[in-house]
Amino acid sequence: MKHISRFILTLIISLIFVPARSQTYTIETTKVTFEAKSRPCLFSEIDPKAKEVKKAYKRYMKKNYSIKVKGVGFLTNKDFLKARDIMLGKVSNKRMNLYTHITQNPNNTNISVFGSFGYDIFIDSLNYKQEFGEMKNLMNRFLLEYLNEYYSFN
């Protein structure tokens, strides 16, 4: 009984003094400059470093949607990650392009997700409300999975 009491006391003390880390985030609708034009996008700020986020996003898209994302990898670290001419059934039944802009700031990382049907038909919340909502769901699922994993190891 004495050992069980000591174990429980040790467990309680360790839970009190071990800092729990997590992050809340919001996904906002805003604009991003792409190909010299303002494009509608979904935006969030998160704590992890940009390169880590890019690699995690690439893995996530490959694992969950079988989508190959270009722009990050061996000798490549671009701000705009691209998946062109893809079928992403969770978002739309049409072929589309999916873009993700990930940049490092002094205190956090900015991530913006946007998409298009072809050259200049960008998905927005007015003309493509359902598709835009599904892109938000995709972004939310990625951030939730990635940040849970990130903070469980850090």
Coordinates of C-alpha atoms in Angstrom, one line a residue:
M1 CA 0.0 0.0 0.0
K2 CA 2.9 2.3 0.8
H3 CA 4.4 1.8 -2.7
I4 CA 1.0 2.5 -4.4
S5 CA 0.6 5.8 -2.4
R6 CA 4.1 6.9 -3.3
F7 CA 3.5 6.1 -7.0
I8 CA 0.2 8.1 -7.0
L9 CA 1.9 11.0 -5.2
T10 CA 4.8 10.9 -7.7
L11 CA 2.4 10.8 -10.6
I12 CA 0.4 13.8 -9.3
I13 CA 3.5 15.9 -8.7
S14 CA 4.9 15.1 -12.2
L15 CA 1.6 16.1 -13.8
I16 CA 1.6 19.4 -11.9
F17 CA 5.2 20.3 -12.8
V18 CA 5.4 19.0 -16.4
P19 CA 4.2 21.9 -18.6
A20 CA 1.5 21.0 -21.0
R21 CA 2.0 22.5 -24.5
S22 CA -0.7 23.1 -27.0
Q23 CA -1.9 25.7 -29.4
T24 CA -5.2 27.1 -30.5
Y25 CA -5.5 28.3 -34.0
T26 CA -8.2 29.9 -36.2
I27 CA -8.7 29.6 -39.9
E28 CA -9.6 32.9 -41.5
T29 CA -10.7 33.8 -45.0
T30 CA -8.3 36.4 -46.6
K31 CA -6.3 37.0 -49.8
V32 CA -2.8 35.9 -50.9
T33 CA -0.8 37.4 -53.8
F34 CA -0.1 34.7 -56.4
E35 CA 1.0 35.3 -60.0
A36 CA 0.8 39.0 -59.3
K37 CA -2.9 38.9 -58.4
S38 CA -4.8 38.8 -55.2
R39 CA -6.4 35.3 -54.7
P40 CA -8.9 34.2 -52.0
C41 CA -7.4 31.8 -49.5
L42 CA -7.7 30.3 -46.0
F43 CA -5.2 31.5 -43.6
S44 CA -3.8 30.4 -40.2
E45 CA -0.8 31.2 -37.9
I46 CA 0.9 28.4 -36.1
D47 CA 4.0 28.0 -33.9
P48 CA 6.2 25.3 -35.6
K49 CA 8.9 26.3 -38.1
A50 CA 7.9 26.7 -41.8
K51 CA 10.2 23.9 -43.2
E52 CA 8.8 21.4 -40.7
V53 CA 5.2 22.4 -41.6
K54 CA 6.0 22.1 -45.3
K55 CA 7.4 18.6 -44.9
A56 CA 4.5 17.5 -42.7
Y57 CA 1.9 18.9 -45.2
K58 CA 3.6 17.0 -48.0
R59 CA 3.5 13.8 -46.0
Y60 CA -0.1 14.4 -44.9
M61 CA -1.4 14.9 -48.5
K62 CA 0.5 11.9 -49.7
K63 CA -0.8 9.6 -46.9
N64 CA -4.4 10.8 -46.7
Y65 CA -5.2 11.8 -50.3
S66 CA -2.4 10.2 -52.5
I67 CA -1.6 13.7 -53.7
K68 CA 2.0 14.5 -54.6
V69 CA 2.9 18.0 -53.5
K70 CA 5.8 19.8 -55.2
G71 CA 7.9 22.6 -53.8
V72 CA 9.6 21.0 -50.7
G73 CA 12.1 18.1 -50.4
F74 CA 15.7 17.4 -51.3
L75 CA 17.3 20.7 -52.3
T76 CA 13.9 22.4 -52.6
N77 CA 12.2 24.7 -50.1
K78 CA 9.8 27.0 -51.9
D79 CA 7.2 29.1 -50.2
F80 CA 4.4 28.0 -52.5
L81 CA 3.7 24.3 -52.5
K82 CA 1.7 23.1 -55.5
A83 CA -0.4 20.1 -56.5
R84 CA -1.5 20.6 -60.1
D85 CA -4.2 18.9 -62.1
I86 CA -5.4 16.7 -59.3
M87 CA -8.6 14.9 -58.3
L88 CA -9.4 15.7 -54.7
G89 CA -12.8 14.2 -54.1
K90 CA -13.1 15.7 -50.6
V91 CA -13.1 19.1 -52.2
S92 CA -14.5 18.8 -55.7
N93 CA -15.4 16.2 -58.3
K94 CA -13.6 18.4 -60.9
R95 CA -9.8 18.4 -61.6
M96 CA -8.2 21.2 -59.8
N97 CA -4.9 22.8 -58.6
L98 CA -4.2 23.1 -54.9
Y99 CA -1.7 25.7 -53.6
T100 CA -0.3 26.1 -50.1
H101 CA 1.7 29.2 -49.2
I102 CA 3.9 28.6 -46.0
T103 CA 6.2 31.3 -44.7
Q104 CA 8.2 31.9 -41.6
N105 CA 7.8 35.0 -39.5
P106 CA 9.9 35.9 -36.5
N107 CA 7.4 34.5 -34.0
N108 CA 5.3 32.0 -36.1
T109 CA 4.5 30.4 -39.4
N110 CA 1.8 31.6 -41.8
I111 CA -0.1 29.0 -43.8
S112 CA -2.5 29.8 -46.6
V113 CA -4.4 27.3 -48.7
F114 CA -6.2 28.1 -52.0
G115 CA -7.2 26.4 -55.1
S116 CA -8.3 26.8 -58.7
F117 CA -10.1 25.1 -61.5
G118 CA -7.7 25.7 -64.3
Y119 CA -5.7 28.8 -65.1
D120 CA -7.7 31.7 -63.7
I121 CA -10.8 30.2 -62.0
F122 CA -9.9 30.5 -58.3
I123 CA -12.1 28.9 -55.7
D124 CA -13.7 31.5 -53.4
S125 CA -16.4 31.5 -50.8
L126 CA -18.9 33.3 -53.1
N127 CA -18.9 31.3 -56.3
Y128 CA -17.7 28.0 -55.0
K129 CA -19.0 27.9 -51.4
Q130 CA -19.0 24.1 -51.0
E131 CA -15.5 23.6 -52.4
F132 CA -14.2 26.5 -50.3
G133 CA -15.8 25.0 -47.2
E134 CA -14.2 21.6 -48.0
M135 CA -10.8 23.2 -48.4
K136 CA -11.3 24.7 -45.0
N137 CA -12.1 21.2 -43.6
L138 CA -9.0 19.8 -45.3
M139 CA -6.8 22.5 -43.8
N140 CA -8.4 22.0 -40.4
R141 CA -7.8 18.3 -40.5
F142 CA -4.2 18.8 -41.4
L143 CA -3.6 21.4 -38.7
L144 CA -5.3 19.3 -36.0
E145 CA -3.4 16.1 -36.8
Y146 CA -0.1 17.9 -37.3
L147 CA -0.3 20.1 -34.2
N148 CA -1.4 17.2 -32.0
E149 CA 1.6 15.2 -33.3
Y150 CA 4.0 18.2 -33.0
Y151 CA 3.1 19.0 -29.4
S152 CA 3.1 15.4 -28.2
F153 CA 6.8 15.1 -29.2
N154 CA 7.9 18.6 -28.1

